[in-house]
Amino acid sequence: PCAIAIFAIGTLLHVRLLMDSATPLDTDGSRRSSITQEQMQPAAAAEAQAEARATQTASLHVQSNVDLKEIAPSRNVAQDRALDAVDPSPGERNFRVVLRRGVQVPQLGLGTFCAKGIQCRTAVFAALSAGYRLIDTAAAYQNEPDVALAIGQAGVPRSEVFISTKLQAKEHTGGASNVAVALRSALNQLGTSYVDLYMIHNPRGGNLLEVWPAMLNLRDQGLVRVVGVSNFGVQQLEGLKAVGLELPEVNQIELHCWWQQREVVEYHRQHGIATMAYSPLARGQRFGSTGMVDVAHNMGRSEAQVAICWSLQMGHIVIPKSTNIDRIRSNFAMDFKLSSVELAAISKFDVGYRSCANASKCMDIPWAQVAQPYEHLKSGKNGGQEVAKPTHKDQQRQQWQQQQLQQKTHWAGCSTDAPAAASAN
C-alpha cells in the first residue's frame, strides 16, 4: 500500500509540472493570463441553453400573449436599472454621453453587424474584456443570443453593459401589436428583462405614426430605458415633430470623417438628440488614400484610431465593428486627443462618402412615404381624409420598399473585416 501511495503522489506531481510548463511565462517570471479561444468558446451546456432560447423565441412570433415574466431572468429590475450609479472597471475609461432624459450611455461601443456564432461571441467577449460597455445589435443581425452568451461568459454584471437593439422594418406592418411582440422576442434572445436602447432600424418599413408611439409606450412600461431611431434624416425627424410626437433621444446614422453629416448633427444638437455613429471607419474603404494617412503618421497612431478619436471629440456615440481581437483592443482609442490643427485638417476630409449606401439612403425617403401604412398610401386615404397620392416615382420607390420587406435581411455588402490595417466599420 505504501508503494502504491508513493506512486500515485509522484504521478500527480508529474502531471502538475507538465501543466505548469505548458503555461507561458511573462518577462517577470509570472504565469501569463491571456484571453484564449478556449475561454471564449461556450461550454456545451451554455450552447444547449442558447439553442433552447432560440427555439422559444421562434414560438413568440405566434404567441403574442407571452408573459414577459416567463422569459425575464429572476432578478431585481430596480438593480438592473442602476447603470447610471455604477462606476465600472475596467470600463471606467469609457466616457458617457448624458441623454435628454438623464440616461447615461457609454460613448464608445462595439458594433456587431454581420457577426454571428463564435465570431460574434469572441468579439463581444474581447470587447468587454478591453473595457467596452456598449454593445450594439439588432434583430436583423440574427446574433442577439450570441451577444447574450458572450456577456454571460465575460462575467460583467448586466447593470454595467448598455445593450442597444433594433426593430426590423418588416415588423412595422402589424403596428403596435407587432412592435410589442418583437420586443418580447428581443428580450428573450438577449436573456434580459429590459433593453437599454431600442431603435427603429430604419424608416423603410413605413407606418411610423403608429410604430413610433408604440415604441414610446414600451419605454413608459419600463421595458426599454431609451427609445431611438436609426437611418432617419432631418425631414423624417421633422415629420415626427410636426404631428406633436416626442422626438427620439438617439439617431444612429452612418457618420465618419469622410461623411460628417453636419446638417443632421446640427439638427440633433438643437433638439437634444444624441448622434450615434455606425461605420465610423467607413469600413476602411478610405484608408490609405486621403490626408488621414499623414495625420495618423504624425501622431504615431493608426488611421482607425484617429477616426474614432475624431468622432469621440465631436461628442458622438461611436460603435466601430470588428471581429478581430487585436483591432477591437486598438479601437478603444480613448487615451489621446486631437489638436485644433488636426481637427481642422480632418474637417476638410468630408466629401459625402457613403460606405453603407443601402442603409443610409433611407434618410432621403420623403416623410409622406414612411408616415402611413402602405395601403393608405396606395388608396390615397387616411381615415377618410385625402393625402397626397404618390407620383410614378413614388410608386416605383414603394415597389422597391415592398421588395426589401420580403427579404430576410435589409442589408447588403456584408463583410466580416476590412483590410488588415483597419476594422470593418
Coordinates of C-alpha atoms in Angstrom, one line a residue:
P1 CA 0.0 0.0 0.0
C2 CA 2.8 2.4 0.8
A3 CA 4.4 1.8 -2.6
I4 CA 1.1 2.4 -4.3
A5 CA 0.6 5.7 -2.4
I6 CA 4.1 6.9 -3.2
F7 CA 3.5 6.1 -6.9
A8 CA 0.2 8.0 -7.0
I9 CA 1.7 11.1 -5.4
G10 CA 4.6 11.0 -7.8
T11 CA 2.2 10.8 -10.8
L12 CA 0.2 13.8 -9.6
L13 CA 3.3 15.9 -9.1
H14 CA 4.5 14.9 -12.6
V15 CA 1.1 16.0 -14.1
R16 CA 1.2 19.3 -12.3
L17 CA 4.7 20.0 -13.5
L18 CA 3.6 19.3 -17.1
M19 CA 0.6 21.7 -16.7
D20 CA 2.8 24.5 -15.4
S21 CA 5.3 24.1 -18.1
A22 CA 2.5 24.4 -20.7
T23 CA 1.6 27.9 -19.4
P24 CA 3.9 30.6 -20.8
L25 CA 5.8 32.9 -18.6
D26 CA 5.8 36.7 -18.7
T27 CA 9.0 38.7 -18.6
D28 CA 8.8 39.0 -14.8
G29 CA 8.6 35.2 -14.4
S30 CA 4.9 35.1 -13.5
R31 CA 2.4 33.0 -15.3
R32 CA 0.7 34.8 -18.1
S33 CA -3.1 35.3 -18.1
S34 CA -4.5 35.9 -21.5
I35 CA -7.7 35.6 -23.4
T36 CA -7.7 32.3 -25.3
Q37 CA -10.1 30.9 -27.9
E38 CA -11.0 28.1 -25.4
Q39 CA -12.1 30.7 -22.9
M40 CA -14.3 32.4 -25.5
Q41 CA -15.9 29.3 -26.8
P42 CA -19.1 28.4 -24.9
A43 CA -19.5 25.3 -22.8
A44 CA -21.7 22.6 -24.1
A45 CA -24.3 23.4 -21.5
A46 CA -24.3 27.1 -22.5
E47 CA -24.7 26.2 -26.1
A48 CA -27.7 24.0 -25.3
Q49 CA -29.3 26.9 -23.4
A50 CA -28.8 29.2 -26.3
E51 CA -30.5 26.7 -28.7
A52 CA -33.4 26.3 -26.2
R53 CA -33.8 30.1 -26.1
A54 CA -33.8 30.4 -29.9
T55 CA -36.5 27.7 -30.1
Q56 CA -38.6 29.5 -27.5
T57 CA -38.2 32.8 -29.4
A58 CA -39.4 31.2 -32.7
S59 CA -42.7 30.5 -31.0
L60 CA -43.0 34.0 -29.7
H61 CA -44.0 35.3 -33.2
V62 CA -47.2 33.3 -33.0
Q63 CA -47.8 33.7 -29.2
S64 CA -48.5 37.4 -28.9
N65 CA -49.7 37.0 -25.3
V66 CA -46.5 35.6 -23.8
D67 CA -46.0 36.8 -20.3
L68 CA -42.8 38.8 -20.0
K69 CA -42.2 37.4 -16.5
E70 CA -41.8 34.0 -18.0
I71 CA -38.9 34.9 -20.2
A72 CA -37.2 37.6 -18.0
P73 CA -34.4 36.4 -15.6
S74 CA -35.3 36.3 -11.9
R75 CA -33.5 39.5 -10.8
N76 CA -34.4 42.8 -9.2
V77 CA -35.3 45.1 -12.1
A78 CA -34.5 48.1 -10.0
Q79 CA -31.0 46.8 -9.5
D80 CA -30.8 46.2 -13.3
R81 CA -31.6 49.8 -13.9
A82 CA -28.8 51.1 -11.6
L83 CA -26.5 51.6 -14.5
D84 CA -26.1 55.3 -14.0
A85 CA -25.0 54.8 -10.4
V86 CA -22.2 52.4 -11.4
D87 CA -18.6 53.3 -11.9
P88 CA -17.5 50.3 -13.9
S89 CA -14.0 48.9 -14.1
P90 CA -12.1 48.4 -16.4
G91 CA -14.6 50.3 -18.4
E92 CA -14.0 53.4 -16.3
R93 CA -12.1 54.9 -19.2
N94 CA -15.2 54.7 -21.3
F95 CA -16.7 58.2 -21.1
R96 CA -20.5 58.7 -21.1
V97 CA -23.0 60.8 -23.0
V98 CA -26.0 62.1 -21.0
L99 CA -29.2 61.8 -22.9
R100 CA -32.2 64.2 -22.8
R101 CA -34.0 62.3 -20.1
G102 CA -30.8 61.8 -18.0
V103 CA -29.8 58.3 -19.0
Q104 CA -26.1 57.9 -19.5
V105 CA -24.6 56.0 -22.5
P106 CA -21.0 54.8 -22.8
Q107 CA -19.6 56.8 -25.6
L108 CA -17.6 54.0 -27.2
G109 CA -19.2 50.6 -28.0
L110 CA -18.9 47.6 -30.3
G111 CA -21.0 47.1 -33.4
T112 CA -21.9 43.5 -34.3
F113 CA -23.3 43.9 -37.8
C114 CA -22.9 40.6 -39.8
A115 CA -21.1 38.9 -36.9
K116 CA -22.6 35.6 -35.9
G117 CA -21.9 32.5 -33.9
I118 CA -18.4 32.0 -32.3
Q119 CA -17.2 35.1 -34.3
C120 CA -19.7 37.3 -32.6
R121 CA -19.2 35.8 -29.2
T122 CA -15.4 36.1 -29.4
A123 CA -15.7 39.8 -30.5
V124 CA -18.1 40.7 -27.7
F125 CA -16.1 38.8 -25.1
A126 CA -12.9 40.6 -26.2
A127 CA -14.6 44.0 -26.3
L128 CA -16.0 43.7 -22.7
S129 CA -12.6 42.5 -21.5
A130 CA -10.9 45.5 -23.1
G131 CA -13.3 47.9 -21.4
Y132 CA -16.2 48.4 -23.8
R133 CA -19.5 48.8 -22.0
L134 CA -21.9 49.4 -25.0
I135 CA -22.8 46.5 -27.3
D136 CA -25.0 47.3 -30.4
T137 CA -27.0 44.5 -32.0
A138 CA -30.3 44.1 -33.9
A139 CA -32.9 41.5 -34.7
A140 CA -31.9 41.7 -38.3
Y141 CA -28.3 40.7 -37.4
Q142 CA -29.6 37.4 -36.0
N143 CA -27.0 37.4 -33.3
E144 CA -28.8 38.6 -30.1
P145 CA -28.4 35.2 -28.4
D146 CA -24.6 35.3 -29.2
V147 CA -24.4 38.7 -27.6
A148 CA -26.2 37.5 -24.5
L149 CA -24.0 34.4 -24.3
A150 CA -20.8 36.4 -24.6
I151 CA -21.9 38.9 -21.9
G152 CA -22.5 36.0 -19.6
Q153 CA -19.1 34.5 -20.3
A154 CA -17.3 37.8 -19.7
G155 CA -18.8 37.9 -16.2
V156 CA -19.7 41.6 -16.5
P157 CA -22.8 42.5 -14.5
R158 CA -25.8 43.3 -16.6
S159 CA -26.1 46.7 -15.0
E160 CA -22.7 47.6 -16.4
V161 CA -23.5 46.7 -20.0
F162 CA -25.5 49.1 -22.2
I163 CA -27.4 47.0 -24.8
S164 CA -28.9 48.5 -27.8
T165 CA -31.0 46.6 -30.4
K166 CA -33.4 47.4 -33.2
L167 CA -36.9 46.8 -34.5
Q168 CA -36.9 45.3 -38.0
A169 CA -38.7 47.1 -40.8
K170 CA -40.9 44.1 -41.5
E171 CA -42.5 44.4 -38.0
H172 CA -43.9 47.9 -38.9
T173 CA -46.8 46.3 -40.9
G174 CA -48.6 45.0 -37.8
G175 CA -48.5 48.2 -36.0
A176 CA -48.3 48.4 -32.2
S177 CA -49.0 44.8 -31.5
N178 CA -46.1 43.7 -33.8
V179 CA -43.8 46.1 -32.1
A180 CA -44.6 44.6 -28.7
V181 CA -44.1 41.0 -29.9
A182 CA -40.8 42.0 -31.5
L183 CA -39.6 43.4 -28.2
R184 CA -40.6 40.3 -26.3
S185 CA -38.5 38.3 -28.8
A186 CA -35.5 40.6 -28.3
L187 CA -35.8 40.3 -24.5
N188 CA -35.9 36.6 -24.8
Q189 CA -33.0 36.4 -27.2
L190 CA -30.9 38.7 -25.0
G191 CA -31.9 37.0 -21.8
T192 CA -32.8 40.2 -20.1
S193 CA -35.8 41.9 -18.5
Y194 CA -35.2 45.2 -20.4
V195 CA -33.1 46.7 -23.1
D196 CA -31.2 50.0 -22.6
L197 CA -31.9 51.4 -26.1
Y198 CA -34.5 50.2 -28.6
M199 CA -34.4 51.7 -32.0
I200 CA -36.5 51.7 -35.2
H201 CA -33.9 50.2 -37.5
N202 CA -34.8 52.4 -40.5
P203 CA -37.9 54.2 -41.7
R204 CA -38.2 51.9 -44.7
G205 CA -41.0 49.9 -43.1
G206 CA -43.4 52.9 -43.0
N207 CA -46.4 53.2 -40.6
L208 CA -44.3 55.5 -38.4
L209 CA -47.3 57.3 -37.0
E210 CA -48.3 54.0 -35.3
V211 CA -45.0 52.4 -34.7
W212 CA -43.2 55.3 -33.0
P213 CA -46.0 55.9 -30.4
A214 CA -45.8 52.1 -29.7
M215 CA -42.1 52.5 -29.1
L216 CA -42.7 55.3 -26.6
N217 CA -45.3 53.2 -24.9
L218 CA -42.8 50.4 -24.4
R219 CA -40.4 52.8 -22.7
D220 CA -43.2 54.1 -20.4
Q221 CA -43.9 50.5 -19.4
G222 CA -40.3 50.2 -18.2
L223 CA -39.3 47.5 -20.8
V224 CA -36.9 50.0 -22.5
R225 CA -34.8 52.7 -21.0
V226 CA -34.4 54.8 -24.1
V227 CA -36.1 54.7 -27.5
G228 CA -34.4 56.0 -30.6
V229 CA -34.2 55.6 -34.4
S230 CA -31.7 54.7 -37.0
N231 CA -31.1 56.0 -40.5
F232 CA -33.5 58.9 -40.1
G233 CA -32.9 62.1 -41.9
V234 CA -34.0 65.6 -40.9
Q235 CA -37.2 65.5 -42.9
Q236 CA -38.3 62.3 -41.1
L237 CA -37.5 63.8 -37.7
E238 CA -39.4 66.9 -38.6
G239 CA -42.3 64.8 -39.6
L240 CA -42.5 63.3 -36.1
K241 CA -42.2 66.8 -34.6
A242 CA -44.9 68.3 -36.9
V243 CA -47.5 65.8 -35.6
G244 CA -46.7 66.5 -32.0
L245 CA -44.8 63.3 -31.2
E246 CA -41.8 63.3 -28.8
L247 CA -38.5 63.2 -30.8
P248 CA -36.2 60.2 -30.3
E249 CA -33.3 60.6 -27.9
V250 CA -30.8 58.8 -30.2
N251 CA -30.4 58.7 -34.0
Q252 CA -27.9 56.1 -35.2
I253 CA -26.6 57.1 -38.7
E254 CA -23.6 56.4 -40.8
L255 CA -21.1 59.1 -39.9
H256 CA -17.3 59.4 -40.2
C257 CA -14.5 61.7 -41.2
W258 CA -15.4 61.4 -44.9
W259 CA -19.2 62.0 -44.4
Q260 CA -19.6 64.2 -41.4
Q261 CA -23.4 64.8 -41.7
R262 CA -23.2 68.4 -40.5
E263 CA -26.8 69.3 -41.2
V264 CA -28.2 66.2 -39.3
V265 CA -25.8 66.7 -36.4
E266 CA -26.8 70.3 -36.1
Y267 CA -30.5 69.4 -36.1
H268 CA -29.7 66.8 -33.4
R269 CA -27.9 69.4 -31.3
Q270 CA -30.8 71.8 -31.5
H271 CA -33.4 69.2 -30.5
G272 CA -31.5 67.2 -27.8
I273 CA -30.9 64.1 -29.9
A274 CA -27.6 62.2 -29.4
T275 CA -25.8 61.1 -32.6
M276 CA -24.7 57.5 -32.7
A277 CA -22.2 56.9 -35.5
Y278 CA -22.1 53.5 -37.1
S279 CA -19.4 52.7 -39.7
P280 CA -17.1 55.4 -38.1
L281 CA -14.2 54.0 -40.1
A282 CA -16.2 54.0 -43.4
R283 CA -15.4 50.2 -43.4
G284 CA -11.8 51.0 -44.1
Q285 CA -12.7 52.0 -47.7
R286 CA -10.9 55.4 -47.4
F287 CA -7.8 54.3 -45.6
G288 CA -4.5 54.9 -47.3
S289 CA -6.0 57.3 -49.9
T290 CA -6.6 60.6 -48.0
G291 CA -4.9 63.1 -45.8
M292 CA -5.7 60.9 -42.9
V293 CA -2.6 59.0 -43.6
D294 CA -0.4 62.0 -42.8
V295 CA -2.4 62.9 -39.7
A296 CA -2.1 59.4 -38.3
H297 CA 1.5 59.1 -39.2
N298 CA 2.4 62.4 -37.5
M299 CA 0.6 61.2 -34.3
G300 CA 2.1 57.7 -34.3
R301 CA -1.5 56.3 -34.5
S302 CA -3.4 54.2 -36.9
E303 CA -6.0 55.8 -39.2
A304 CA -8.7 53.8 -37.4
Q305 CA -7.7 55.2 -34.0
V306 CA -7.6 58.8 -35.3
A307 CA -11.0 58.4 -37.0
I308 CA -12.6 57.0 -33.8
C309 CA -10.9 59.7 -31.7
W310 CA -12.3 62.4 -34.0
S311 CA -15.9 61.1 -33.6
L312 CA -15.5 61.0 -29.8
Q313 CA -14.2 64.6 -29.7
M314 CA -17.2 65.6 -31.8
G315 CA -19.4 64.3 -29.0
H316 CA -20.8 61.3 -30.9
I317 CA -21.5 57.9 -29.6
V318 CA -19.3 55.6 -31.6
I319 CA -19.7 51.9 -32.4
P320 CA -16.9 50.6 -34.6
K321 CA -17.4 47.0 -35.7
S322 CA -14.6 44.4 -35.8
T323 CA -14.3 40.7 -35.2
N324 CA -10.5 40.9 -34.9
I325 CA -9.4 40.8 -31.3
D326 CA -6.3 43.0 -31.8
R327 CA -8.3 45.6 -33.7
I328 CA -11.0 45.6 -31.1
R329 CA -8.5 46.5 -28.4
S330 CA -6.7 49.0 -30.7
N331 CA -10.0 50.7 -31.5
F332 CA -10.5 51.5 -27.8
A333 CA -8.9 54.9 -28.6
M334 CA -9.6 56.9 -25.6
D335 CA -6.1 57.7 -24.3
F336 CA -5.3 60.7 -26.6
K337 CA -6.8 63.8 -28.2
L338 CA -6.6 65.6 -31.5
S339 CA -5.2 69.1 -31.5
S340 CA -7.1 72.0 -33.1
V341 CA -4.8 71.9 -36.1
E342 CA -5.6 68.2 -36.6
L343 CA -9.3 68.7 -36.2
A344 CA -9.2 71.5 -38.8
A345 CA -7.4 69.2 -41.2
I346 CA -9.9 66.4 -40.7
S347 CA -12.8 68.8 -41.2
K348 CA -11.7 69.1 -44.9
F349 CA -11.9 65.3 -45.5
D350 CA -15.7 65.5 -45.7
V351 CA -16.7 64.5 -49.3
G352 CA -20.1 62.9 -48.6
Y353 CA -18.7 59.4 -49.0
R354 CA -21.3 56.7 -48.2
S355 CA -19.8 53.4 -47.3
C356 CA -23.3 51.9 -46.4
A357 CA -25.4 53.4 -49.2
N358 CA -28.1 50.8 -49.0
A359 CA -28.9 51.8 -45.4
S360 CA -28.0 55.5 -45.3
K361 CA -30.2 56.3 -48.4
C362 CA -33.2 55.6 -46.1
M363 CA -32.6 59.1 -44.7
D364 CA -33.7 60.5 -48.0
I365 CA -37.1 58.9 -48.2
P366 CA -39.9 61.5 -48.1
W367 CA -41.9 61.7 -44.9
A368 CA -45.2 61.1 -46.7
Q369 CA -44.0 57.7 -47.8
V370 CA -43.0 56.5 -44.3
A371 CA -45.6 58.1 -42.1
Q372 CA -48.5 55.9 -43.1
P373 CA -49.0 52.2 -43.8
Y374 CA -48.5 51.2 -47.5
E375 CA -52.2 50.5 -48.0
H376 CA -53.0 54.1 -47.0
L377 CA -50.5 55.5 -49.5
K378 CA -51.9 53.3 -52.3
S379 CA -55.5 54.3 -51.7
G380 CA -54.8 57.9 -51.1
K381 CA -56.9 57.8 -48.0
N382 CA -56.2 58.2 -44.3
G383 CA -59.2 57.9 -42.0
G384 CA -61.5 59.5 -44.6
Q385 CA -59.0 62.4 -45.2
E386 CA -57.3 62.8 -48.5
V387 CA -53.5 62.6 -48.5
A388 CA -51.2 63.3 -51.4
K389 CA -51.3 60.5 -53.9
P390 CA -47.9 59.1 -54.8
T391 CA -46.3 60.0 -58.1
H392 CA -45.0 57.5 -60.6
K393 CA -41.5 57.8 -59.0
D394 CA -43.1 57.4 -55.5
Q395 CA -44.8 54.2 -56.7
Q396 CA -41.6 52.8 -58.0
R397 CA -40.0 53.5 -54.7
Q398 CA -42.9 51.9 -52.8
Q399 CA -42.5 48.8 -55.0
W400 CA -38.8 48.7 -54.1
Q401 CA -39.6 49.1 -50.4
Q402 CA -42.0 46.1 -50.6
Q403 CA -39.3 44.0 -52.1
Q404 CA -37.0 45.0 -49.3
L405 CA -39.6 43.9 -46.8
Q406 CA -39.8 40.5 -48.3
Q407 CA -36.1 39.9 -48.0
K408 CA -34.7 38.1 -44.9
T409 CA -32.3 40.9 -44.5
H410 CA -32.4 44.6 -45.4
W411 CA -28.6 44.9 -45.6
A412 CA -26.1 44.4 -48.4
G413 CA -22.4 44.4 -48.7
C414 CA -21.9 42.3 -45.6
S415 CA -18.2 41.7 -44.8
T416 CA -16.6 40.4 -41.7
D417 CA -13.5 42.5 -41.7
A418 CA -11.8 45.3 -43.6
P419 CA -8.2 45.2 -45.0
A420 CA -5.5 44.3 -42.5
A421 CA -4.9 47.9 -41.5
A422 CA -8.3 48.5 -40.0
S423 CA -11.6 47.3 -38.5
A424 CA -14.6 46.6 -40.7
N425 CA -16.7 49.6 -39.8

